[in-house]
mmCIF file of C-alpha atoms and ligand atoms in Angstrom:
data_model
loop_
_atom_site.group_PDB
_atom_site.id
_atom_site.type_symbol
_atom_site.label_atom_id
_atom_site.label_comp_id
_atom_site.label_asym_id
_atom_site.label_seq_id
_atom_site.Cartn_x
_atom_site.Cartn_y
_atom_site.Cartn_z
ATOM 1 C CA MET A 1 -132.110 80.989 193.762
ATOM 2 C CA ALA A 2 -135.137 83.553 193.312
ATOM 3 C CA GLY A 3 -134.133 87.270 193.057
ATOM 4 C CA LYS A 4 -135.761 89.985 194.991
ATOM 5 C CA VAL A 5 -138.732 91.925 194.419
ATOM 6 C CA PHE A 6 -137.918 95.608 194.719
ATOM 7 C CA PHE A 7 -138.929 99.156 193.615
ATOM 8 C CA SER A 8 -136.817 102.287 193.073
ATOM 9 C CA VAL A 9 -138.189 105.560 192.594
ATOM 10 C CA SER A 10 -137.347 109.361 192.736
ATOM 11 C CA MET A 11 -139.299 111.017 195.383
ATOM 12 C CA SER A 12 -139.634 114.602 196.356
ATOM 13 C CA LEU A 13 -138.640 115.732 199.835
ATOM 14 C CA ASP A 14 -142.408 116.081 200.817
ATOM 15 C CA GLY A 15 -143.108 112.563 199.612
ATOM 16 C CA PHE A 16 -144.441 112.685 196.024
ATOM 17 C CA ILE A 17 -143.468 110.566 193.146
ATOM 18 C CA VAL A 18 -145.845 112.436 190.558
ATOM 19 C CA PRO A 19 -146.585 116.204 190.422
ATOM 20 C CA GLU A 20 -150.106 117.336 190.084
ATOM 21 C CA SER A 21 -150.433 116.549 186.518
ATOM 22 C CA MET A 22 -148.420 114.614 183.847
ATOM 23 C CA GLU A 23 -150.490 116.073 181.003
ATOM 24 C CA TRP A 24 -147.606 118.533 180.026
ATOM 25 C CA LEU A 25 -145.987 115.542 178.465
ATOM 26 C CA VAL A 26 -148.335 115.528 175.686
ATOM 27 C CA ALA A 27 -149.269 119.281 175.825
ATOM 28 C CA THR A 28 -147.996 121.651 173.071
ATOM 29 C CA PRO A 29 -145.710 124.501 174.143
ATOM 30 C CA GLU A 30 -148.659 127.023 173.554
ATOM 31 C CA GLN A 31 -150.779 124.748 175.863
ATOM 32 C CA ARG A 32 -148.490 124.893 178.685
ATOM 33 C CA ALA A 33 -147.875 128.435 178.364
ATOM 34 C CA GLN A 34 -151.626 128.954 178.897
ATOM 35 C CA ASP A 35 -151.916 126.669 181.857
ATOM 36 C CA PRO A 36 -149.563 127.469 184.889
ATOM 37 C CA ARG A 37 -150.415 124.086 186.352
ATOM 38 C CA LEU A 38 -148.714 122.199 183.356
ATOM 39 C CA GLU A 39 -145.716 124.522 183.367
ATOM 40 C CA ARG A 40 -145.436 123.923 187.342
ATOM 41 C CA SER A 41 -145.823 120.046 186.950
ATOM 42 C CA MET A 42 -143.207 120.091 184.059
ATOM 43 C CA ALA A 43 -140.679 122.056 186.330
ATOM 44 C CA GLN A 44 -141.293 119.766 189.343
ATOM 45 C CA TRP A 45 -141.072 116.588 187.234
ATOM 46 C CA MET A 46 -137.538 117.985 185.707
ATOM 47 C CA GLN A 47 -136.284 118.987 189.148
ATOM 48 C CA LEU A 48 -137.271 115.448 190.674
ATOM 49 C CA GLN A 49 -135.301 113.709 187.809
ATOM 50 C CA ALA A 50 -132.559 116.081 187.548
ATOM 51 C CA TRP A 51 -130.126 113.806 189.291
ATOM 52 C CA ALA A 52 -130.846 111.265 186.698
ATOM 53 C CA PHE A 53 -130.742 113.274 183.431
ATOM 54 C CA PRO A 54 -127.212 114.028 183.239
ATOM 55 C CA GLN A 55 -126.016 110.453 183.813
ATOM 56 C CA ARG A 56 -124.341 108.745 180.949
ATOM 57 C CA PHE A 57 -126.305 105.388 181.475
ATOM 58 C CA PHE A 58 -129.551 107.062 181.771
ATOM 59 C CA ARG A 59 -128.802 109.196 178.363
ATOM 60 C CA GLU A 60 -127.751 106.121 176.769
ATOM 61 C CA ASN A 61 -130.991 104.130 177.716
ATOM 62 C CA LEU A 62 -133.257 106.659 176.881
ATOM 63 C CA LYS A 63 -131.562 107.684 173.682
ATOM 64 C CA LEU A 64 -131.014 111.325 174.896
ATOM 65 C CA GLY A 65 -127.650 111.682 173.553
ATOM 66 C CA GLU A 66 -123.937 110.682 173.898
ATOM 67 C CA GLY A 67 -121.743 111.444 176.963
ATOM 68 C CA GLY A 68 -122.785 112.186 180.566
ATOM 69 C CA GLU A 69 -121.650 111.928 184.008
ATOM 70 C CA GLU A 70 -120.132 108.945 185.355
ATOM 71 C CA GLY A 71 -119.858 109.330 189.005
ATOM 72 C CA ARG A 72 -121.890 107.367 191.942
ATOM 73 C CA ASP A 73 -125.355 108.382 190.418
ATOM 74 C CA ASN A 74 -124.458 106.847 187.269
ATOM 75 C CA ASP A 75 -123.396 103.633 188.929
ATOM 76 C CA ILE A 76 -126.547 103.395 190.716
ATOM 77 C CA ALA A 77 -128.688 103.922 187.875
ATOM 78 C CA ARG A 78 -126.777 101.076 185.979
ATOM 79 C CA GLU A 79 -126.833 98.806 188.889
ATOM 80 C CA THR A 80 -130.793 99.270 189.256
ATOM 81 C CA PHE A 81 -131.024 98.379 185.637
ATOM 82 C CA GLU A 82 -128.471 95.431 185.587
ATOM 83 C CA ARG A 83 -130.073 93.450 188.632
ATOM 84 C CA THR A 84 -133.481 93.733 186.920
ATOM 85 C CA GLY A 85 -134.704 90.566 184.981
ATOM 86 C CA ALA A 86 -138.174 91.624 184.467
ATOM 87 C CA SER A 87 -140.596 94.673 185.344
ATOM 88 C CA VAL A 88 -144.067 95.085 186.553
ATOM 89 C CA MET A 89 -145.855 98.281 186.205
ATOM 90 C CA GLY A 90 -149.372 99.836 186.439
ATOM 91 C CA LYS A 91 -151.192 100.955 183.357
ATOM 92 C CA ARG A 92 -151.021 104.464 183.990
ATOM 93 C CA MET A 93 -147.326 104.516 183.868
ATOM 94 C CA PHE A 94 -147.424 102.360 180.768
ATOM 95 C CA ASP A 95 -149.735 105.052 179.233
ATOM 96 C CA VAL A 96 -147.247 107.774 180.068
ATOM 97 C CA GLY A 97 -144.359 105.822 178.747
ATOM 98 C CA GLU A 98 -145.915 104.484 175.579
ATOM 99 C CA PRO A 99 -145.639 107.712 173.650
ATOM 100 C CA ALA A 100 -142.491 109.076 175.510
ATOM 101 C CA TRP A 101 -140.163 106.143 175.579
ATOM 102 C CA PRO A 102 -137.854 105.538 172.431
ATOM 103 C CA GLU A 103 -138.659 102.793 169.921
ATOM 104 C CA GLU A 104 -136.120 100.752 171.682
ATOM 105 C CA ALA A 105 -138.066 100.886 175.150
ATOM 106 C CA PRO A 106 -135.421 101.369 178.018
ATOM 107 C CA PHE A 107 -136.305 98.063 179.758
ATOM 108 C CA HIS A 108 -134.595 95.399 177.393
ATOM 109 C CA THR A 109 -136.390 92.695 179.531
ATOM 110 C CA PRO A 110 -140.046 91.348 179.565
ATOM 111 C CA VAL A 111 -142.581 94.038 181.191
ATOM 112 C CA PHE A 112 -145.683 93.014 182.902
ATOM 113 C CA VAL A 113 -148.360 95.681 182.572
ATOM 114 C CA VAL A 114 -151.145 95.237 185.447
ATOM 115 C CA THR A 115 -154.384 96.357 183.791
ATOM 116 C CA HIS A 116 -158.151 95.734 182.989
ATOM 117 C CA GLU A 117 -157.334 96.223 179.160
ATOM 118 C CA LYS A 118 -157.117 93.317 176.976
ATOM 119 C CA ARG A 119 -154.232 93.537 174.670
ATOM 120 C CA ASP A 120 -151.789 91.581 172.841
ATOM 121 C CA PRO A 121 -148.005 91.490 173.856
ATOM 122 C CA TRP A 122 -146.226 94.618 172.303
ATOM 123 C CA GLU A 123 -142.746 93.540 171.540
ATOM 124 C CA ARG A 124 -140.197 96.440 170.734
ATOM 125 C CA PRO A 125 -136.634 96.204 169.262
ATOM 126 C CA GLY A 126 -134.006 95.687 171.803
ATOM 127 C CA GLY A 127 -135.598 93.090 173.936
ATOM 128 C CA THR A 128 -138.493 94.672 175.789
ATOM 129 C CA THR A 129 -141.951 93.004 175.359
ATOM 130 C CA PHE A 130 -144.786 94.312 177.133
ATOM 131 C CA HIS A 131 -147.439 91.788 178.390
ATOM 132 C CA PHE A 132 -150.709 92.970 179.611
ATOM 133 C CA VAL A 133 -151.968 90.917 182.536
ATOM 134 C CA ASN A 134 -155.870 91.073 183.628
ATOM 135 C CA ASP A 135 -155.714 88.938 186.698
ATOM 136 C CA GLY A 136 -154.095 90.895 189.304
ATOM 137 C CA ILE A 137 -150.585 91.676 191.091
ATOM 138 C CA GLN A 138 -150.105 88.142 192.136
ATOM 139 C CA THR A 139 -150.390 86.667 188.694
ATOM 140 C CA ALA A 140 -148.153 89.516 187.113
ATOM 141 C CA LEU A 141 -145.408 88.856 189.689
ATOM 142 C CA ASP A 142 -145.574 85.173 189.198
ATOM 143 C CA GLN A 143 -144.863 85.872 185.525
ATOM 144 C CA ALA A 144 -142.264 88.359 186.003
ATOM 145 C CA ARG A 145 -140.283 85.877 188.376
ATOM 146 C CA GLU A 146 -140.347 83.187 185.813
ATOM 147 C CA ALA A 147 -139.181 85.569 183.176
ATOM 148 C CA ALA A 148 -136.623 87.086 185.501
ATOM 149 C CA GLY A 149 -134.965 83.750 186.543
ATOM 150 C CA ASP A 150 -132.063 84.470 189.031
ATOM 151 C CA ARG A 151 -132.333 88.149 188.761
ATOM 152 C CA ASP A 152 -134.586 90.767 190.609
ATOM 153 C CA VAL A 153 -138.126 91.628 189.594
ATOM 154 C CA ARG A 154 -138.438 95.529 189.745
ATOM 155 C CA VAL A 155 -141.976 96.892 190.148
ATOM 156 C CA ALA A 156 -141.252 99.964 188.074
ATOM 157 C CA GLY A 157 -144.300 102.054 189.148
ATOM 158 C CA GLY A 158 -146.498 104.244 189.578
ATOM 159 C CA GLY A 159 -147.594 104.960 192.866
ATOM 160 C CA ALA A 160 -150.790 102.929 192.948
ATOM 161 C CA THR A 161 -149.406 99.672 191.870
ATOM 162 C CA ILE A 162 -146.309 100.058 194.036
ATOM 163 C CA LEU A 163 -148.807 100.351 197.011
ATOM 164 C CA GLU A 164 -150.644 97.423 196.185
ATOM 165 C CA TYR A 165 -147.509 95.254 196.082
ATOM 166 C CA VAL A 166 -146.266 96.875 199.449
ATOM 167 C CA ASN A 167 -149.698 96.138 201.185
ATOM 168 C CA ALA A 168 -149.680 92.790 199.816
ATOM 169 C CA GLY A 169 -146.476 91.925 201.518
ATOM 170 C CA LEU A 170 -144.743 91.218 198.302
ATOM 171 C CA ILE A 171 -141.812 93.751 198.286
ATOM 172 C CA ASP A 172 -138.430 92.763 199.842
ATOM 173 C CA GLU A 173 -136.551 95.962 199.164
ATOM 174 C CA PHE A 174 -137.047 99.438 198.084
ATOM 175 C CA SER A 175 -134.664 102.373 197.131
ATOM 176 C CA ILE A 176 -135.709 105.976 196.997
ATOM 177 C CA ALA A 177 -133.609 108.715 195.204
ATOM 178 C CA LEU A 178 -134.536 111.645 197.424
ATOM 179 C CA SER A 179 -134.815 114.729 195.484
ATOM 180 C CA PRO A 180 -134.336 118.397 196.930
ATOM 181 C CA VAL A 181 -137.660 119.727 195.720
ATOM 182 C CA LEU A 182 -141.112 120.119 197.304
ATOM 183 C CA PHE A 183 -144.149 119.582 195.461
ATOM 184 C CA GLY A 184 -147.005 120.285 197.633
ATOM 185 C CA SER A 185 -149.395 118.177 195.823
ATOM 186 C CA GLY A 186 -149.531 114.963 193.282
ATOM 187 C CA ILE A 187 -149.165 111.317 194.151
ATOM 188 C CA ARG A 188 -147.726 110.352 197.277
ATOM 189 C CA LEU A 189 -145.732 107.340 197.389
ATOM 190 C CA PHE A 190 -146.971 106.143 200.593
ATOM 191 C CA GLU A 191 -150.488 107.341 200.668
ATOM 192 C CA GLY A 192 -152.859 104.477 201.967
ATOM 193 C CA VAL A 193 -149.924 102.314 203.076
ATOM 194 C CA ASP A 194 -150.792 99.314 205.548
ATOM 195 C CA ALA A 195 -148.365 101.064 208.126
ATOM 196 C CA GLY A 196 -149.312 98.281 210.809
ATOM 197 C CA ARG A 197 -148.106 95.619 208.584
ATOM 198 C CA VAL A 198 -144.913 96.969 207.166
ATOM 199 C CA ALA A 199 -141.680 97.407 208.995
ATOM 200 C CA LEU A 200 -138.428 98.921 207.610
ATOM 201 C CA GLU A 201 -134.846 98.051 207.961
ATOM 202 C CA PRO A 202 -132.296 100.556 206.875
ATOM 203 C CA VAL A 203 -129.773 98.977 204.207
ATOM 204 C CA ARG A 204 -127.755 101.954 202.794
ATOM 205 C CA ALA A 205 -127.784 105.679 202.797
ATOM 206 C CA GLU A 206 -125.572 107.404 200.023
ATOM 207 C CA PRO A 207 -125.813 111.087 199.580
ATOM 208 C CA THR A 208 -124.453 112.545 196.487
ATOM 209 C CA GLN A 209 -124.033 116.050 195.159
ATOM 210 C CA ARG A 210 -127.544 115.992 193.660
ATOM 211 C CA VAL A 211 -129.677 113.625 195.571
ATOM 212 C CA THR A 212 -129.721 111.164 198.517
ATOM 213 C CA HIS A 213 -130.139 107.486 197.591
ATOM 214 C CA LEU A 214 -132.111 105.383 200.477
ATOM 215 C CA THR A 215 -132.421 101.630 200.576
ATOM 216 C CA TYR A 216 -134.585 99.704 203.018
ATOM 217 C CA ALA A 217 -135.468 96.179 203.418
ATOM 218 C CA VAL A 218 -139.158 95.437 204.092
ATOM 219 C CA ARG A 219 -140.120 93.144 207.055
ATOM 220 C CA GLU A 220 -143.588 92.040 208.114
ATOM 221 C CA ARG A 221 -144.477 93.544 211.661
HETATM 222 N N1 LIG B 301 -141.030 109.129 190.523
HETATM 223 C C1 LIG B 301 -140.764 108.015 189.836
HETATM 224 O O1 LIG B 301 -139.540 107.573 190.057
HETATM 225 C C2 LIG B 301 -141.663 107.333 189.316
HETATM 226 C C3 LIG B 301 -141.523 106.024 188.601
HETATM 227 C C4 LIG B 301 -142.472 105.351 188.139
HETATM 228 C C5 LIG B 301 -143.655 105.911 187.504
HETATM 229 N N2 LIG B 301 -143.788 107.186 188.063
HETATM 230 C C6 LIG B 301 -145.117 107.946 187.478
HETATM 231 O O2 LIG B 301 -146.302 107.320 188.107
HETATM 232 C C7 LIG B 301 -147.316 107.802 187.451
HETATM 233 C C8 LIG B 301 -148.495 106.497 187.382
HETATM 234 O O3 LIG B 301 -148.518 106.165 188.486
HETATM 235 P P1 LIG B 301 -150.198 105.965 189.078
HETATM 236 O O4 LIG B 301 -150.283 105.773 190.578
HETATM 237 O O5 LIG B 301 -151.080 107.123 188.533
HETATM 238 O O6 LIG B 301 -150.782 104.695 188.272
HETATM 239 P P2 LIG B 301 -150.053 103.113 188.194
HETATM 240 O O7 LIG B 301 -149.889 102.467 189.298
HETATM 241 O O8 LIG B 301 -149.079 103.308 187.053
HETATM 242 O O9 LIG B 301 -151.384 102.542 187.233
HETATM 243 C C9 LIG B 301 -152.575 102.174 187.962
HETATM 244 C C10 LIG B 301 -153.354 101.550 186.972
HETATM 245 O O10 LIG B 301 -152.950 100.333 186.704
HETATM 246 C C11 LIG B 301 -154.161 99.297 186.601
HETATM 247 N N3 LIG B 301 -153.901 98.271 187.751
HETATM 248 C C12 LIG B 301 -153.236 98.608 188.722
HETATM 249 N N4 LIG B 301 -153.574 97.558 189.604
HETATM 250 C C13 LIG B 301 -154.478 96.696 188.939
HETATM 251 C C14 LIG B 301 -154.955 95.360 189.407
HETATM 252 N N5 LIG B 301 -154.719 94.854 190.308
HETATM 253 N N6 LIG B 301 -155.522 94.942 188.400
HETATM 254 C C15 LIG B 301 -156.000 95.554 187.208
HETATM 255 N N7 LIG B 301 -155.557 96.612 186.600
HETATM 256 C C16 LIG B 301 -154.726 97.228 187.630
HETATM 257 C C17 LIG B 301 -155.416 100.318 186.689
HETATM 258 O O11 LIG B 301 -155.429 100.691 185.254
HETATM 259 P P3 LIG B 301 -156.763 100.311 184.076
HETATM 260 O O12 LIG B 301 -157.932 99.877 185.075
HETATM 261 O O13 LIG B 301 -156.722 101.246 183.403
HETATM 262 O O14 LIG B 301 -156.225 99.029 183.625
HETATM 263 C C18 LIG B 301 -154.877 101.322 187.478
HETATM 264 O O15 LIG B 301 -155.776 102.542 187.396
HETATM 265 C C19 LIG B 301 -146.700 108.193 186.006
HETATM 266 O O16 LIG B 301 -147.030 109.506 185.806
HETATM 267 C C20 LIG B 301 -145.391 107.929 186.006
HETATM 268 O O17 LIG B 301 -144.775 108.941 185.335
HETATM 269 C C21 LIG B 301 -142.985 108.101 188.628
#
């Protein structure tokens, strides 16, 4: 039986999944100190992901160190990983991750990057191979489904790519970790959504001490 197509992201309470800039990731401490926009964006990203960083699973998978919390947030992070047989992502998410992920990239399954750039597959130790797909989101999804077998396909991000899949009616379900932070600007998850087409059905709402996990099934209107 084919699995579901889903996405799972952390979102600020005012609807953003990316702050104004992600340049802080490659900036030096001096550059950040001179540019309040970089400092602010870094602080916002840390607050957005504050629920995930302390979790044992997240720390193990991103090679951030031993130990960590083992409550419901940790279970949800692990369950999201375990249900995923393959991922699809946009090129900008890949570009942000390429210098930041550990050598053993945290997917451990095939990843299909939708892009205009032609590039040979990039195989990492630990089971992640990035395949670069140049003929659109449907082809990337077909390849991901094939690779995932019975497991689910995760549209990992970022905002532009998730929106393409939502508007094409290709998402079955999504989860949002709603973080207690306001961004004011950045990339909004649902900016440009074809709202007349998408109907949502609540599946689950789970508050923890750090964040609120919301899951919806997507139906056609
Ligand atoms: N908050 C969260 O939980 C979360 C989760 C995941 C990601 N993110 C963040 O999301 C950000 C990236 O999101 P984004 O919205 O800026 O970009 P994105 O969706 O990652 O990538 C968009 C790019 O992918 C390529 N692309 C997308 N659709 C295509 C198509 N149909 N055909 C060919 N190429 C296509 C294009 O790049 P080219 O033309 O260059 O090929 C396009 O500019 C990152 O900063 C990442 O950290 C946040």
